[in-house]
Tab-separated table of C-alpha atoms and ligand atoms in Angstrom:
chain	number	residue	atom	x	y	z
A	1	MET	CA	8.614	46.475	4.138
A	2	ALA	CA	7.189	43.249	2.829
A	3	ALA	CA	3.798	41.996	4.514
A	4	ALA	CA	4.534	40.187	7.534
A	5	ALA	CA	3.380	36.511	8.253
A	6	PRO	CA	-0.199	36.881	10.298
A	7	ASP	CA	-0.023	35.191	13.634
A	8	ALA	CA	-4.125	34.915	14.328
A	9	HIS	CA	-5.421	31.363	12.731
A	10	ALA	CA	-7.944	33.249	10.412
A	11	GLY	CA	-4.947	35.273	9.388
A	12	ARG	CA	-3.226	31.826	8.027
A	13	LEU	CA	-6.066	30.981	5.943
A	14	ILE	CA	-6.075	32.242	2.270
A	15	VAL	CA	-9.169	31.803	-0.287
A	16	ALA	CA	-8.993	30.721	-3.580
A	17	LEU	CA	-11.186	32.389	-5.607
A	18	ASP	CA	-10.941	30.209	-8.937
A	19	THR	CA	-14.138	31.621	-11.032
A	20	THR	CA	-15.142	33.346	-14.388
A	21	ASP	CA	-17.934	35.057	-12.489
A	22	LEU	CA	-17.363	38.665	-11.118
A	23	ARG	CA	-20.523	38.693	-8.867
A	24	ARG	CA	-19.941	35.247	-7.772
A	25	ALA	CA	-16.136	36.229	-6.847
A	26	GLU	CA	-18.078	39.674	-4.854
A	27	ALA	CA	-19.886	37.311	-2.809
A	28	LEU	CA	-17.400	34.640	-1.822
A	29	ALA	CA	-15.278	37.522	-0.822
A	30	ALA	CA	-18.097	38.944	1.544
A	31	SER	CA	-19.035	35.711	2.767
A	32	VAL	CA	-15.446	34.357	3.445
A	33	GLY	CA	-13.596	37.624	4.453
A	34	PRO	CA	-14.003	37.722	8.151
A	35	SER	CA	-12.735	34.295	8.002
A	36	CYS	CA	-9.501	34.650	6.164
A	37	GLY	CA	-6.253	36.568	5.702
A	38	LEU	CA	-6.209	37.066	1.776
A	39	LEU	CA	-8.111	36.273	-0.780
A	40	LYS	CA	-5.855	34.645	-3.922
A	41	LEU	CA	-7.119	35.447	-7.663
A	42	GLY	CA	-5.297	32.719	-10.193
A	43	LEU	CA	-5.533	32.914	-13.702
A	44	GLU	CA	-8.760	32.048	-14.066
A	45	PHE	CA	-10.111	35.257	-12.938
A	46	PHE	CA	-7.497	37.665	-13.835
A	47	LEU	CA	-7.477	36.537	-17.360
A	48	ALA	CA	-11.148	37.121	-18.066
A	49	HIS	CA	-11.828	40.191	-15.442
A	50	GLY	CA	-7.619	41.747	-15.365
A	51	ALA	CA	-6.836	44.652	-13.128
A	52	ALA	CA	-10.432	46.005	-13.111
A	53	GLY	CA	-11.533	42.661	-11.472
A	54	VAL	CA	-8.590	42.874	-8.365
A	55	ARG	CA	-9.479	46.511	-7.947
A	56	ALA	CA	-13.234	45.443	-7.529
A	57	ILE	CA	-12.378	42.380	-5.291
A	58	ARG	CA	-9.412	44.658	-3.133
A	59	ARG	CA	-11.620	44.590	0.321
A	60	ARG	CA	-9.378	42.081	1.345
A	61	PRO	CA	-5.696	41.986	0.985
A	62	VAL	CA	-5.050	40.065	-2.084
A	63	PHE	CA	-2.461	37.210	-3.313
A	64	LEU	CA	-2.176	37.307	-7.128
A	65	ASP	CA	-1.360	34.169	-7.868
A	66	LEU	CA	-0.575	34.808	-11.937
A	67	LYS	CA	2.591	31.839	-11.733
A	68	LEU	CA	4.398	34.097	-13.793
A	69	HIS	CA	7.408	31.691	-15.938
A	70	ASP	CA	9.037	33.365	-18.893
A	71	ILE	CA	12.661	34.795	-19.800
A	72	PRO	CA	13.715	37.584	-17.247
A	73	ASN	CA	12.905	40.726	-19.011
A	74	THR	CA	8.941	39.514	-19.572
A	75	VAL	CA	8.945	38.478	-16.236
A	76	ALA	CA	10.131	41.471	-14.495
A	77	GLY	CA	7.684	43.766	-16.647
A	78	ALA	CA	4.751	41.342	-16.164
A	79	VAL	CA	5.970	41.989	-11.943
A	80	ARG	CA	6.086	45.992	-13.322
A	81	ALA	CA	2.520	45.678	-14.713
A	82	VAL	CA	0.643	44.334	-11.728
A	83	LEU	CA	2.831	46.423	-8.823
A	84	PRO	CA	0.030	48.973	-9.424
A	85	LEU	CA	-2.417	46.594	-7.593
A	86	ALA	CA	-0.717	46.321	-4.696
A	87	PRO	CA	-0.989	42.823	-4.186
A	88	ARG	CA	0.199	41.283	-1.159
A	89	MET	CA	1.749	38.399	-2.883
A	90	LEU	CA	2.984	37.573	-6.504
A	91	THR	CA	3.900	34.687	-7.789
A	92	VAL	CA	6.494	33.318	-10.175
A	93	HIS	CA	7.458	29.556	-11.197
A	94	ALA	CA	10.694	28.739	-9.591
A	95	ALA	CA	11.349	26.435	-13.031
A	96	GLY	CA	11.626	29.970	-14.515
A	97	GLY	CA	15.612	29.970	-12.950
A	98	GLY	CA	17.590	32.139	-10.982
A	99	ALA	CA	17.713	35.086	-13.545
A	100	MET	CA	13.983	34.955	-13.746
A	101	MET	CA	13.214	35.489	-9.968
A	102	GLU	CA	16.447	37.717	-9.759
A	103	ALA	CA	14.960	40.095	-12.531
A	104	ALA	CA	11.366	39.616	-10.771
A	105	ARG	CA	12.932	40.604	-7.568
A	106	ARG	CA	14.522	43.829	-8.546
A	107	ALA	CA	10.875	44.649	-10.944
A	108	MET	CA	9.473	44.232	-7.352
A	109	GLU	CA	11.959	45.863	-4.772
A	110	THR	CA	10.835	49.340	-7.145
A	111	ALA	CA	7.474	49.333	-4.972
A	112	GLY	CA	9.618	50.242	-2.149
A	113	ASP	CA	8.250	49.177	1.338
A	114	GLY	CA	5.133	48.012	0.566
A	115	ARG	CA	6.296	45.640	-1.871
A	116	PRO	CA	4.291	42.308	-2.424
A	117	LEU	CA	6.039	38.867	-1.145
A	118	LEU	CA	7.749	37.334	-3.896
A	119	LEU	CA	6.708	33.701	-3.487
A	120	ALA	CA	8.363	31.030	-6.292
A	121	VAL	CA	6.200	27.978	-6.754
A	122	THR	CA	8.150	24.627	-6.417
A	123	VAL	CA	6.301	21.737	-7.784
A	124	LEU	CA	2.257	22.353	-8.252
A	125	THR	CA	0.043	20.458	-5.998
A	126	SER	CA	-1.133	18.544	-8.676
A	127	LEU	CA	1.991	16.756	-9.947
A	128	ASP	CA	2.842	13.377	-8.077
A	129	ALA	CA	6.095	11.346	-9.161
A	130	ALA	CA	4.979	9.482	-12.146
A	131	SER	CA	3.667	12.668	-13.861
A	132	LEU	CA	7.204	14.858	-12.934
A	133	HIS	CA	9.415	11.402	-14.135
A	134	ALA	CA	6.924	12.225	-17.360
A	135	VAL	CA	8.086	15.591	-18.029
A	136	GLY	CA	11.693	14.323	-17.271
A	137	VAL	CA	12.386	14.835	-13.611
A	138	ALA	CA	13.916	11.672	-12.482
A	139	GLY	CA	14.033	12.549	-8.366
A	140	GLY	CA	10.442	12.414	-6.383
A	141	PRO	CA	8.714	15.827	-5.544
A	142	THR	CA	10.336	16.254	-2.403
A	143	GLN	CA	13.959	16.368	-4.261
A	144	GLN	CA	12.835	18.910	-6.685
A	145	VAL	CA	10.725	20.658	-4.124
A	146	LEU	CA	14.132	20.926	-2.274
A	147	ARG	CA	16.142	21.988	-5.680
A	148	LEU	CA	13.883	24.630	-6.381
A	149	GLY	CA	12.971	25.935	-3.176
A	150	ARG	CA	16.909	26.089	-2.641
A	151	LEU	CA	16.963	28.120	-5.460
A	152	ALA	CA	14.183	30.502	-5.392
A	153	ILE	CA	16.034	31.524	-1.887
A	154	GLU	CA	19.418	32.188	-3.331
A	155	SER	CA	17.521	34.146	-6.106
A	156	GLY	CA	15.924	36.326	-3.536
A	157	ALA	CA	12.256	34.603	-3.177
A	158	ASP	CA	10.600	35.720	-0.026
A	159	GLY	CA	9.163	32.446	0.023
A	160	LEU	CA	7.689	29.333	-1.374
A	161	VAL	CA	4.700	27.752	-2.595
A	162	CYS	CA	4.788	24.380	-1.946
A	163	SER	CA	2.902	20.986	-1.028
A	164	PRO	CA	2.260	20.853	3.055
A	165	ARG	CA	4.072	17.075	2.617
A	166	GLU	CA	7.223	19.066	1.869
A	167	ILE	CA	7.215	21.777	4.778
A	168	ALA	CA	9.629	19.820	7.052
A	169	VAL	CA	11.660	19.040	4.792
A	170	LEU	CA	12.158	22.703	3.555
A	171	ARG	CA	12.310	24.238	6.788
A	172	ALA	CA	14.984	22.158	7.929
A	173	ALA	CA	17.359	22.827	4.664
A	174	LEU	CA	16.176	26.572	4.385
A	175	GLY	CA	15.184	27.569	8.164
A	176	SER	CA	12.472	29.674	9.164
A	177	ARG	CA	13.045	32.561	7.596
A	178	PRO	CA	10.886	31.605	3.926
A	179	ALA	CA	7.270	32.262	4.057
A	180	LEU	CA	5.542	28.683	3.077
A	181	VAL	CA	2.551	28.987	1.447
A	182	ALA	CA	0.672	25.575	1.305
A	183	PRO	CA	-2.077	24.792	-1.503
A	184	GLY	CA	-3.210	21.444	-1.863
A	185	ILE	CA	-5.372	21.321	1.292
A	186	ARG	CA	-8.341	19.470	1.811
A	187	PRO	CA	-10.315	19.104	5.451
A	188	GLN	CA	-11.028	15.527	6.934
A	189	GLY	CA	-13.058	13.775	4.255
A	190	ALA	CA	-13.137	16.528	1.630
A	191	GLY	CA	-12.100	14.322	-2.004
A	192	PRO	CA	-8.623	15.537	-3.144
A	193	ASP	CA	-10.331	16.820	-6.724
A	194	ASP	CA	-6.853	17.179	-8.740
A	195	GLN	CA	-4.866	17.477	-6.322
A	196	ALA	CA	-2.163	15.016	-5.592
A	197	ARG	CA	0.050	16.073	-2.377
A	198	THR	CA	-2.530	16.746	-0.128
A	199	MET	CA	-2.877	17.237	4.145
A	200	THR	CA	-5.462	18.678	6.279
A	201	PRO	CA	-5.516	22.251	7.433
A	202	ALA	CA	-4.418	21.609	10.871
A	203	GLU	CA	-1.800	18.824	9.748
A	204	ALA	CA	-0.085	21.707	7.200
A	205	VAL	CA	-0.491	24.473	9.802
A	206	ALA	CA	1.236	21.792	12.259
A	207	ALA	CA	4.243	20.720	10.097
A	208	GLY	CA	5.175	24.820	10.300
A	209	ALA	CA	3.012	26.561	7.117
A	210	ASP	CA	2.764	30.011	7.543
A	211	TRP	CA	-0.519	30.180	5.107
A	212	ILE	CA	-2.602	27.453	3.810
A	213	VAL	CA	-4.152	28.082	-0.038
A	214	VAL	CA	-7.819	26.385	0.100
A	215	GLY	CA	-10.303	26.708	-2.801
A	216	ARG	CA	-12.714	23.857	-3.871
A	217	PRO	CA	-13.444	22.892	-0.874
A	218	ILE	CA	-14.697	26.335	0.718
A	219	THR	CA	-16.158	27.772	-2.855
A	220	ALA	CA	-17.649	24.642	-3.430
A	221	HIS	CA	-19.601	24.561	-0.361
A	222	ALA	CA	-23.265	25.346	-0.031
A	223	ASP	CA	-21.830	27.754	3.223
A	224	PRO	CA	-18.525	28.934	2.198
A	225	GLY	CA	-18.383	31.300	5.016
A	226	GLY	CA	-19.098	28.547	6.907
A	227	ALA	CA	-16.680	25.962	5.698
A	228	ALA	CA	-13.966	29.414	6.016
A	229	ALA	CA	-15.014	29.342	9.697
A	230	SER	CA	-15.184	25.821	10.243
A	231	ILE	CA	-10.972	25.522	8.858
A	232	VAL	CA	-9.925	28.138	10.878
A	233	ARG	CA	-11.815	26.628	14.125
A	234	SER	CA	-10.262	23.332	12.905
A	235	LEU	CA	-6.696	25.112	13.575
A	236	ALA	CA	-7.141	26.185	17.018
B	301	LIG	O1	-9.379	24.329	-5.171
B	301	LIG	P1	-8.146	24.145	-4.468
B	301	LIG	O2	-8.386	23.917	-2.933
B	301	LIG	O3	-7.610	22.520	-4.813
B	301	LIG	O4	-7.262	25.312	-5.093
B	301	LIG	C1	-5.827	25.400	-5.043
B	301	LIG	C2	-5.372	26.611	-5.417
B	301	LIG	O5	-4.299	26.882	-5.231
B	301	LIG	C3	-5.923	26.766	-6.668
B	301	LIG	O6	-5.519	28.163	-6.775
B	301	LIG	C4	-4.610	26.786	-7.294
B	301	LIG	O7	-4.177	27.288	-8.578
B	301	LIG	C5	-3.298	26.958	-6.550
B	301	LIG	N1	-2.365	26.180	-6.089
B	301	LIG	C6	-2.005	24.417	-5.956
B	301	LIG	N2	-0.774	24.147	-6.459
B	301	LIG	C7	0.316	24.936	-6.364
B	301	LIG	C8	0.048	26.421	-6.817
B	301	LIG	C9	-0.963	26.875	-6.560
B	301	LIG	O8	-2.909	24.149	-6.156
B	301	LIG	N3	1.496	24.687	-6.392
């Protein structure tokens, strides 16, 4: 059985440990662990420390955010390669197409009942309408998220990574079943950094996010554990 959506507020928080420093990642994991449901390890950490690094952090359930995007055979092989790490969630780019996502899903199923959730990244939360236009996407982010979100769910994804601003539209189109994971989260008063489509944690959860992903507002804070706990309190 795939991982179920958490119901406690702390379970909704995913903390992104974007660092190449293993000790720092371990220290962050220890301090934010009590306030979050999953720890997210992405390309920065994985390219520096690989499978051994993931195993070192696995004191909490791990979301492996590798955003795979390649031909179907290569993505299927990459999925099989990371299944022994038993992540709870794994990402592919929906823009890789239906055949790629179907291949990822088939590869995922070789893990049996404990398989990770297959999440498809729709449109990066750092992209706005102008940057999408520059790469040839004429419609705005919402239209593109909807198009890719539909394709991803039809192709076997369990859920989507989207900005909180698109959740209402996705829920209206796809119903309550797909897991929706929202990065681009900024607590009140925090700067956007490189994120373009943001909401506060409470707004994102109110909009229907199953999980919110927060990185720098927690990891760059002088007290990461306190920052994570404060975000969880804001969800109550
Ligand atoms: O530091 P910040 O809160 O902006 O981190 C957001 C995290 O979510 C990063 O690890 C980034 O890779 C990830 N992410 C994102 N937008 C997506 C998918 C994932 O920001 N569409």
